[in-house]
PDB file of C-alpha atoms in Angstrom:
ATOM      1  CA  GLY S   1       8.162 -18.519  -1.338  1.00 65.00           C
ATOM      2  CA  ILE S   2       6.864 -15.478   1.048  1.00 64.00           C
ATOM      3  CA  GLN S   3       3.366 -15.263   0.624  1.00 89.00           C
ATOM      4  CA  VAL S   4       0.606 -13.552   1.610  1.00 94.00           C
ATOM      5  CA  GLU S   5      -2.975 -14.888   1.298  1.00 95.00           C
ATOM      6  CA  GLN S   6      -6.412 -13.261   1.799  1.00 97.00           C
ATOM      7  CA  SER S   7      -9.514 -15.085   1.706  1.00 96.00           C
ATOM      8  CA  PRO S   8     -12.161 -14.609   0.619  1.00 96.00           C
ATOM      9  CA  PRO S   9     -11.567 -12.845  -2.605  1.00 94.00           C
ATOM     10  CA  ASP S  10     -15.008 -11.406  -3.170  1.00 96.00           C
ATOM     11  CA  LEU S  11     -17.561 -10.977  -0.648  1.00 96.00           C
ATOM     12  CA  ILE S  12     -20.879  -9.345  -1.300  1.00 97.00           C
ATOM     13  CA  LEU S  13     -22.747  -8.153   2.090  1.00 96.00           C
ATOM     14  CA  GLN S  14     -26.200  -6.824   2.582  1.00 97.00           C
ATOM     15  CA  GLU S  15     -26.310  -3.809   4.242  1.00 97.00           C
ATOM     16  CA  GLY S  16     -25.839  -4.596   8.046  1.00 97.00           C
ATOM     17  CA  ALA S  17     -24.639  -7.618   8.219  1.00 97.00           C
ATOM     18  CA  ASN S  18     -20.763  -8.695   9.688  1.00 97.00           C
ATOM     19  CA  SER S  19     -17.814 -10.343   8.126  1.00 97.00           C
ATOM     20  CA  THR S  20     -14.398 -11.936   8.619  1.00 98.00           C
ATOM     21  CA  LEU S  21     -11.564 -11.523   6.379  1.00 98.00           C
ATOM     22  CA  ARG S  22      -8.471 -13.382   6.729  1.00 98.00           C
ATOM     23  CA  CYS S  23      -4.956 -12.981   5.959  1.00 97.00           C
ATOM     24  CA  ASN S  24      -2.371 -15.419   6.249  1.00 96.00           C
ATOM     25  CA  PHE S  25       1.292 -15.136   6.124  1.00 93.00           C
ATOM     26  CA  SER S  26       3.734 -17.679   5.166  1.00 90.00           C
ATOM     27  CA  ASP S  27       6.627 -16.724   7.396  1.00 87.00           C
ATOM     28  CA  SER S  28       6.984 -14.665  10.640  1.00 85.00           C
ATOM     29  CA  VAL S  29       6.437 -10.503  10.850  1.00 85.00           C
ATOM     30  CA  ASN S  30       7.354  -7.551  12.350  1.00 82.00           C
ATOM     31  CA  ASN S  31       4.927  -5.485  10.928  1.00 87.00           C
ATOM     32  CA  LEU S  32       1.292  -5.960   9.622  1.00 93.00           C
ATOM     33  CA  GLN S  33      -0.915  -3.359   8.328  1.00 94.00           C
ATOM     34  CA  TRP S  34      -4.307  -3.491   7.302  1.00 96.00           C
ATOM     35  CA  PHE S  35      -5.706  -0.914   4.181  1.00 95.00           C
ATOM     36  CA  HIS S  36      -9.120  -0.078   2.832  1.00 96.00           C
ATOM     37  CA  GLN S  37      -8.694   1.134  -0.827  1.00 95.00           C
ATOM     38  CA  ASN S  38     -12.135   2.704  -1.612  1.00 90.00           C
ATOM     39  CA  PRO S  39     -13.540   2.957  -4.881  1.00 87.00           C
ATOM     40  CA  TRP S  40     -11.395   5.866  -5.803  1.00 87.00           C
ATOM     41  CA  GLY S  41      -8.212   4.235  -5.298  1.00 89.00           C
ATOM     42  CA  GLN S  42      -7.157   5.712  -1.906  1.00 91.00           C
ATOM     43  CA  LEU S  43      -5.429   3.668   0.245  1.00 92.00           C
ATOM     44  CA  ILE S  44      -6.559   4.012   3.507  1.00 92.00           C
ATOM     45  CA  ASN S  45      -4.987   2.905   6.750  1.00 92.00           C
ATOM     46  CA  LEU S  46      -7.239   1.120   9.268  1.00 95.00           C
ATOM     47  CA  PHE S  47      -4.910  -0.817  11.684  1.00 95.00           C
ATOM     48  CA  TYR S  48      -1.565  -1.379  12.047  1.00 92.00           C
ATOM     49  CA  ILE S  49      -1.407  -4.584  13.956  1.00 94.00           C
ATOM     50  CA  PRO S  50       1.832  -7.237  14.258  1.00 91.00           C
ATOM     51  CA  SER S  51      -0.030  -8.617  17.398  1.00 93.00           C
ATOM     52  CA  GLY S  52      -3.082  -8.506  19.755  1.00 96.00           C
ATOM     53  CA  THR S  53      -6.090  -7.062  18.941  1.00 97.00           C
ATOM     54  CA  LYS S  54      -7.396  -3.665  18.258  1.00 97.00           C
ATOM     55  CA  GLN S  55     -10.659  -1.786  17.755  1.00 97.00           C
ATOM     56  CA  ASN S  56     -11.921   1.218  15.826  1.00 95.00           C
ATOM     57  CA  GLY S  57     -15.543   1.439  15.889  1.00 96.00           C
ATOM     58  CA  ARG S  58     -17.275  -1.000  13.836  1.00 97.00           C
ATOM     59  CA  LEU S  59     -13.853  -2.569  12.650  1.00 97.00           C
ATOM     60  CA  SER S  60     -11.506  -4.671  14.555  1.00 98.00           C
ATOM     61  CA  ALA S  61      -8.342  -6.680  14.106  1.00 98.00           C
ATOM     62  CA  THR S  62      -6.602  -9.771  15.785  1.00 98.00           C
ATOM     63  CA  THR S  63      -3.447 -10.917  14.648  1.00 97.00           C
ATOM     64  CA  VAL S  64      -1.634 -14.254  16.295  1.00 96.00           C
ATOM     65  CA  ALA S  65       1.681 -14.189  15.122  1.00 92.00           C
ATOM     66  CA  THR S  66       2.639 -17.215  16.423  1.00 93.00           C
ATOM     67  CA  GLU S  67      -0.273 -18.950  14.122  1.00 95.00           C
ATOM     68  CA  ARG S  68       0.669 -16.814  11.179  1.00 95.00           C
ATOM     69  CA  TYR S  69      -2.966 -15.226  10.911  1.00 97.00           C
ATOM     70  CA  SER S  70      -4.677 -11.652  10.830  1.00 98.00           C
ATOM     71  CA  LEU S  71      -8.301 -11.532  10.644  1.00 98.00           C
ATOM     72  CA  LEU S  72     -10.491  -8.276  10.175  1.00 98.00           C
ATOM     73  CA  TYR S  73     -14.046  -7.707  11.184  1.00 98.00           C
ATOM     74  CA  ILE S  74     -16.506  -5.706   9.716  1.00 97.00           C
ATOM     75  CA  SER S  75     -19.653  -5.280  11.968  1.00 97.00           C
ATOM     76  CA  SER S  76     -22.872  -3.666  10.869  1.00 97.00           C
ATOM     77  CA  SER S  77     -21.451  -3.253   7.590  1.00 97.00           C
ATOM     78  CA  GLN S  78     -22.213  -0.005   5.403  1.00 97.00           C
ATOM     79  CA  THR S  79     -22.016   0.298   1.947  1.00 95.00           C
ATOM     80  CA  THR S  80     -19.385   2.857   2.504  1.00 94.00           C
ATOM     81  CA  ASP S  81     -17.300  -0.125   3.845  1.00 96.00           C
ATOM     82  CA  SER S  82     -17.313  -1.118  -0.135  1.00 95.00           C
ATOM     83  CA  GLY S  83     -13.865  -1.609  -1.523  1.00 95.00           C
ATOM     84  CA  VAL S  84     -10.789  -3.753  -1.361  1.00 96.00           C
ATOM     85  CA  TYR S  85      -9.242  -4.773   1.831  1.00 97.00           C
ATOM     86  CA  PHE S  86      -5.764  -5.346   1.610  1.00 96.00           C
ATOM     87  CA  CYS S  87      -3.612  -7.222   4.032  1.00 96.00           C
ATOM     88  CA  ALA S  88       0.564  -5.849   3.999  1.00 93.00           C
ATOM     89  CA  VAL S  89       3.178  -7.411   5.952  1.00 91.00           C
ATOM     90  CA  VAL S  90       6.839  -6.965   6.706  1.00 84.00           C
ATOM     91  CA  PHE S  91       8.391 -10.195   6.970  1.00 79.00           C
ATOM     92  CA  TYR S  92      11.853 -10.678   9.310  1.00 75.00           C
ATOM     93  CA  GLY S  93      15.036 -10.272   7.097  1.00 73.00           C
ATOM     94  CA  ASN S  94      13.089  -9.064   3.706  1.00 70.00           C
ATOM     95  CA  ASN S  95      12.867  -5.406   4.759  1.00 68.00           C
ATOM     96  CA  ARG S  96       9.912  -4.639   2.375  1.00 78.00           C
ATOM     97  CA  LEU S  97       6.216  -4.462   2.525  1.00 83.00           C
ATOM     98  CA  ALA S  98       4.404  -7.365   1.176  1.00 88.00           C
ATOM     99  CA  PHE S  99       1.193  -6.606   0.091  1.00 92.00           C
ATOM    100  CA  GLY S 100      -2.241  -9.803  -0.391  1.00 93.00           C
ATOM    101  CA  LYS S 101      -4.089  -9.283  -3.624  1.00 93.00           C
ATOM    102  CA  GLY S 102      -7.150  -7.986  -1.766  1.00 95.00           C
ATOM    103  CA  ASN S 103     -10.395  -8.808  -0.249  1.00 96.00           C
ATOM    104  CA  GLN S 104     -13.192  -7.468  -2.738  1.00 96.00           C
ATOM    105  CA  VAL S 105     -16.169  -6.328  -0.554  1.00 97.00           C
ATOM    106  CA  VAL S 106     -19.564  -4.688  -1.750  1.00 96.00           C
ATOM    107  CA  VAL S 107     -22.167  -4.044   0.552  1.00 97.00           C
ATOM    108  CA  ILE S 108     -25.213  -3.691  -0.693  1.00 97.00           C
ATOM    109  CA  PRO S 109     -28.221  -1.514   0.566  1.00 94.00           C
TER     110      PRO S 109
ATOM    111  CA  ASP K   1      -6.102  12.833   4.948  1.00 82.00           C
ATOM    112  CA  SER K   2      -2.807  10.629   5.325  1.00 85.00           C
ATOM    113  CA  GLY K   3      -0.504  13.921   5.028  1.00 92.00           C
ATOM    114  CA  VAL K   4       1.639  12.381   2.141  1.00 96.00           C
ATOM    115  CA  THR K   5       1.034  14.560  -0.957  1.00 97.00           C
ATOM    116  CA  GLN K   6       1.475  13.090  -4.448  1.00 97.00           C
ATOM    117  CA  THR K   7       0.964  15.347  -7.813  1.00 97.00           C
ATOM    118  CA  PRO K   8       0.003  14.817 -10.258  1.00 97.00           C
ATOM    119  CA  LYS K   9      -3.401  12.755  -9.283  1.00 96.00           C
ATOM    120  CA  HIS K  10      -3.958  12.054 -13.045  1.00 96.00           C
ATOM    121  CA  LEU K  11      -1.453  11.883 -15.967  1.00 97.00           C
ATOM    122  CA  ILE K  12      -2.435  10.753 -19.750  1.00 98.00           C
ATOM    123  CA  THR K  13       0.448  10.267 -21.821  1.00 97.00           C
ATOM    124  CA  ALA K  14       2.024   8.721 -25.390  1.00 97.00           C
ATOM    125  CA  THR K  15       4.545   5.976 -25.547  1.00 97.00           C
ATOM    126  CA  GLY K  16       7.862   6.688 -25.804  1.00 97.00           C
ATOM    127  CA  GLN K  17       7.445   9.628 -23.345  1.00 98.00           C
ATOM    128  CA  ARG K  18       8.913  10.454 -19.673  1.00 98.00           C
ATOM    129  CA  VAL K  19       7.127  11.602 -16.696  1.00 98.00           C
ATOM    130  CA  THR K  20       7.675  12.632 -13.333  1.00 98.00           C
ATOM    131  CA  LEU K  21       5.856  12.309 -10.375  1.00 98.00           C
ATOM    132  CA  ARG K  22       6.347  13.834  -7.040  1.00 98.00           C
ATOM    133  CA  CYS K  23       5.810  12.851  -3.545  1.00 98.00           C
ATOM    134  CA  SER K  24       5.844  14.762  -0.036  1.00 97.00           C
ATOM    135  CA  PRO K  25       6.431  13.338   2.720  1.00 96.00           C
ATOM    136  CA  ARG K  26       4.395  13.370   6.124  1.00 95.00           C
ATOM    137  CA  SER K  27       5.721  15.959   8.373  1.00 93.00           C
ATOM    138  CA  GLY K  28       8.689  14.080  10.514  1.00 90.00           C
ATOM    139  CA  ASP K  29       9.082  11.378   8.076  1.00 92.00           C
ATOM    140  CA  LEU K  30      12.646  10.414   6.476  1.00 91.00           C
ATOM    141  CA  SER K  31      11.443   7.137   4.506  1.00 90.00           C
ATOM    142  CA  VAL K  32       9.940   7.342   1.169  1.00 93.00           C
ATOM    143  CA  TYR K  33       8.530   4.506  -0.488  1.00 93.00           C
ATOM    144  CA  TRP K  34       7.371   4.194  -4.183  1.00 96.00           C
ATOM    145  CA  TYR K  35       4.639   1.461  -5.126  1.00 95.00           C
ATOM    146  CA  GLN K  36       3.074   0.804  -8.170  1.00 96.00           C
ATOM    147  CA  GLN K  37      -0.757  -0.912  -8.214  1.00 95.00           C
ATOM    148  CA  SER K  38      -1.551  -2.688 -11.959  1.00 91.00           C
ATOM    149  CA  LEU K  39      -4.680  -4.710 -12.386  1.00 82.00           C
ATOM    150  CA  ASP K  40      -2.339  -7.724 -13.166  1.00 77.00           C
ATOM    151  CA  GLN K  41       0.169  -7.626 -10.896  1.00 77.00           C
ATOM    152  CA  GLY K  42      -1.384  -5.860  -7.679  1.00 86.00           C
ATOM    153  CA  LEU K  43       0.609  -3.778  -5.540  1.00 90.00           C
ATOM    154  CA  GLN K  44       4.588  -3.732  -6.164  1.00 92.00           C
ATOM    155  CA  PHE K  45       7.252  -2.285  -3.853  1.00 91.00           C
ATOM    156  CA  LEU K  46       9.593  -0.110  -6.116  1.00 94.00           C
ATOM    157  CA  ILE K  47      12.045   1.437  -4.293  1.00 93.00           C
ATOM    158  CA  GLN K  48      12.514   3.245  -0.600  1.00 91.00           C
ATOM    159  CA  TYR K  49      14.825   6.310   0.360  1.00 92.00           C
ATOM    160  CA  TYR K  50      15.298   7.234   3.600  1.00 90.00           C
ATOM    161  CA  ASN K  51      16.917  10.804   4.441  1.00 92.00           C
ATOM    162  CA  GLY K  52      18.127  11.107   0.631  1.00 93.00           C
ATOM    163  CA  GLU K  53      19.676   7.665   0.264  1.00 93.00           C
ATOM    164  CA  GLU K  54      18.271   5.007  -1.458  1.00 92.00           C
ATOM    165  CA  ARG K  55      17.977   2.033   1.320  1.00 88.00           C
ATOM    166  CA  ALA K  56      15.848  -0.470  -0.500  1.00 87.00           C
ATOM    167  CA  LYS K  57      15.206  -1.657  -4.158  1.00 90.00           C
ATOM    168  CA  GLY K  58      12.399  -3.725  -5.161  1.00 89.00           C
ATOM    169  CA  ASN K  59      10.689  -4.476  -8.722  1.00 84.00           C
ATOM    170  CA  ILE K  60      11.757  -1.356 -10.169  1.00 94.00           C
ATOM    171  CA  LEU K  61      12.445  -1.240 -14.047  1.00 95.00           C
ATOM    172  CA  GLU K  62      15.650   0.157 -15.515  1.00 96.00           C
ATOM    173  CA  ARG K  63      13.211   2.712 -17.344  1.00 97.00           C
ATOM    174  CA  PHE K  64      12.524   4.220 -13.771  1.00 97.00           C
ATOM    175  CA  SER K  65      14.281   5.997 -11.634  1.00 97.00           C
ATOM    176  CA  ALA K  66      13.984   7.716  -8.703  1.00 97.00           C
ATOM    177  CA  GLN K  67      15.069  10.249  -5.800  1.00 97.00           C
ATOM    178  CA  GLN K  68      14.590  11.966  -2.466  1.00 97.00           C
ATOM    179  CA  PHE K  69      15.888  15.605  -2.189  1.00 97.00           C
ATOM    180  CA  PRO K  70      17.435  17.693   1.179  1.00 96.00           C
ATOM    181  CA  ASP K  71      13.565  18.811   1.863  1.00 95.00           C
ATOM    182  CA  LEU K  72      12.606  14.887   1.905  1.00 96.00           C
ATOM    183  CA  HIS K  73      10.157  15.170  -0.952  1.00 97.00           C
ATOM    184  CA  SER K  74      10.878  12.710  -3.514  1.00 98.00           C
ATOM    185  CA  GLU K  75      10.485  11.865  -7.292  1.00 98.00           C
ATOM    186  CA  LEU K  76       9.769   9.055  -9.558  1.00 98.00           C
ATOM    187  CA  ASN K  77      10.907   9.295 -13.143  1.00 98.00           C
ATOM    188  CA  LEU K  78       9.614   6.973 -15.675  1.00 98.00           C
ATOM    189  CA  SER K  79      11.097   7.028 -19.111  1.00 97.00           C
ATOM    190  CA  SER K  80      10.537   4.786 -22.385  1.00 97.00           C
ATOM    191  CA  LEU K  81       6.686   4.746 -21.211  1.00 98.00           C
ATOM    192  CA  GLU K  82       4.692   1.551 -22.533  1.00 97.00           C
ATOM    193  CA  LEU K  83       1.417   0.619 -22.603  1.00 96.00           C
ATOM    194  CA  GLY K  84       2.144  -1.656 -19.772  1.00 94.00           C
ATOM    195  CA  ASP K  85       3.074   1.201 -17.400  1.00 96.00           C
ATOM    196  CA  SER K  86      -0.163   2.380 -17.180  1.00 96.00           C
ATOM    197  CA  ALA K  87      -1.082   1.710 -13.281  1.00 96.00           C
ATOM    198  CA  LEU K  88      -1.937   3.676  -9.681  1.00 97.00           C
ATOM    199  CA  TYR K  89       1.559   4.879  -8.529  1.00 98.00           C
ATOM    200  CA  PHE K  90       1.693   5.500  -4.814  1.00 97.00           C
ATOM    201  CA  CYS K  91       4.060   7.105  -2.501  1.00 96.00           C
ATOM    202  CA  ALA K  92       3.765   5.948   1.341  1.00 94.00           C
ATOM    203  CA  SER K  93       6.126   7.776   4.052  1.00 92.00           C
ATOM    204  CA  SER K  94       7.383   6.615   7.497  1.00 88.00           C
ATOM    205  CA  ARG K  95       9.677   7.866  10.359  1.00 82.00           C
ATOM    206  CA  GLU K  96      11.692   4.652  10.567  1.00 73.00           C
ATOM    207  CA  ALA K  97      14.971   4.041   8.598  1.00 62.00           C
ATOM    208  CA  GLY K  98      14.102   0.628   6.852  1.00 56.00           C
ATOM    209  CA  GLU K  99      13.328  -1.617   9.744  1.00 54.00           C
ATOM    210  CA  TYR K 100       9.810  -1.331   8.669  1.00 56.00           C
ATOM    211  CA  THR K 101       8.635  -1.678  12.081  1.00 60.00           C
ATOM    212  CA  GLY K 102       6.681   1.644  11.881  1.00 71.00           C
ATOM    213  CA  GLU K 103       3.463   2.266  10.252  1.00 82.00           C
ATOM    214  CA  LEU K 104       3.411   3.046   6.599  1.00 86.00           C
ATOM    215  CA  PHE K 105       1.139   5.978   5.479  1.00 90.00           C
ATOM    216  CA  PHE K 106       0.048   6.370   1.718  1.00 93.00           C
ATOM    217  CA  GLY K 107      -0.775   9.424  -0.845  1.00 95.00           C
ATOM    218  CA  GLU K 108      -3.600   9.190  -3.164  1.00 94.00           C
ATOM    219  CA  GLY K 109      -1.692   7.979  -5.855  1.00 96.00           C
ATOM    220  CA  SER K 110      -1.476   8.959  -9.419  1.00 97.00           C
ATOM    221  CA  ARG K 111      -3.080   7.636 -11.562  1.00 96.00           C
ATOM    222  CA  LEU K 112      -0.950   7.118 -15.043  1.00 97.00           C
ATOM    223  CA  THR K 113      -2.699   6.424 -18.679  1.00 97.00           C
ATOM    224  CA  VAL K 114      -0.074   5.427 -21.056  1.00 97.00           C
ATOM    225  CA  LEU K 115      -1.505   5.898 -25.015  1.00 96.00           C
TER     226      LEU K 115
END
């Protein structure tokens, strides 16, 4: 069935380290977004990236739609990067934003 | 600040009761979406409205209902509440009708606790 899989599920980083989060999806998509849910529960838009590469400060994302995956890069991590990162996609013909289970990231000082 | 406003932020109520959650979309957005986030189910799509009309339905229980008003704000009504309805309820908005090709912006959520 339709699936959005994120890896790794949990990640502990030392402040200053770099990391890569991965999102695999089971079918063609026409929308892909990355969100950060902070410890207070807020869902913050990071990237709208159905294809290609984007950068925003220390974060960047790449989606290779033909190979059905997206990557989120965190460089020089800070404690404020802690939280859960969600990948969400809209599959063609499905018409709803489906979320993965998230990557729980903890950045320790 | 996403521009999507949800009230109340926190709500504690008892089983069997009814509550109403309110959402104001970003200025210019015509579509409103409701999502439920619980510990065991993750983020689940409930329902979408576009310009006052229901556009898509997800895993919404019959005890739940929603509507979008002429001023485009939306309300999610939860009735006969059960312990399992405790969750974070998010509203999101976008400009598109239902093709979901655009970016969705989420409010801060309404945290419901049913005792």
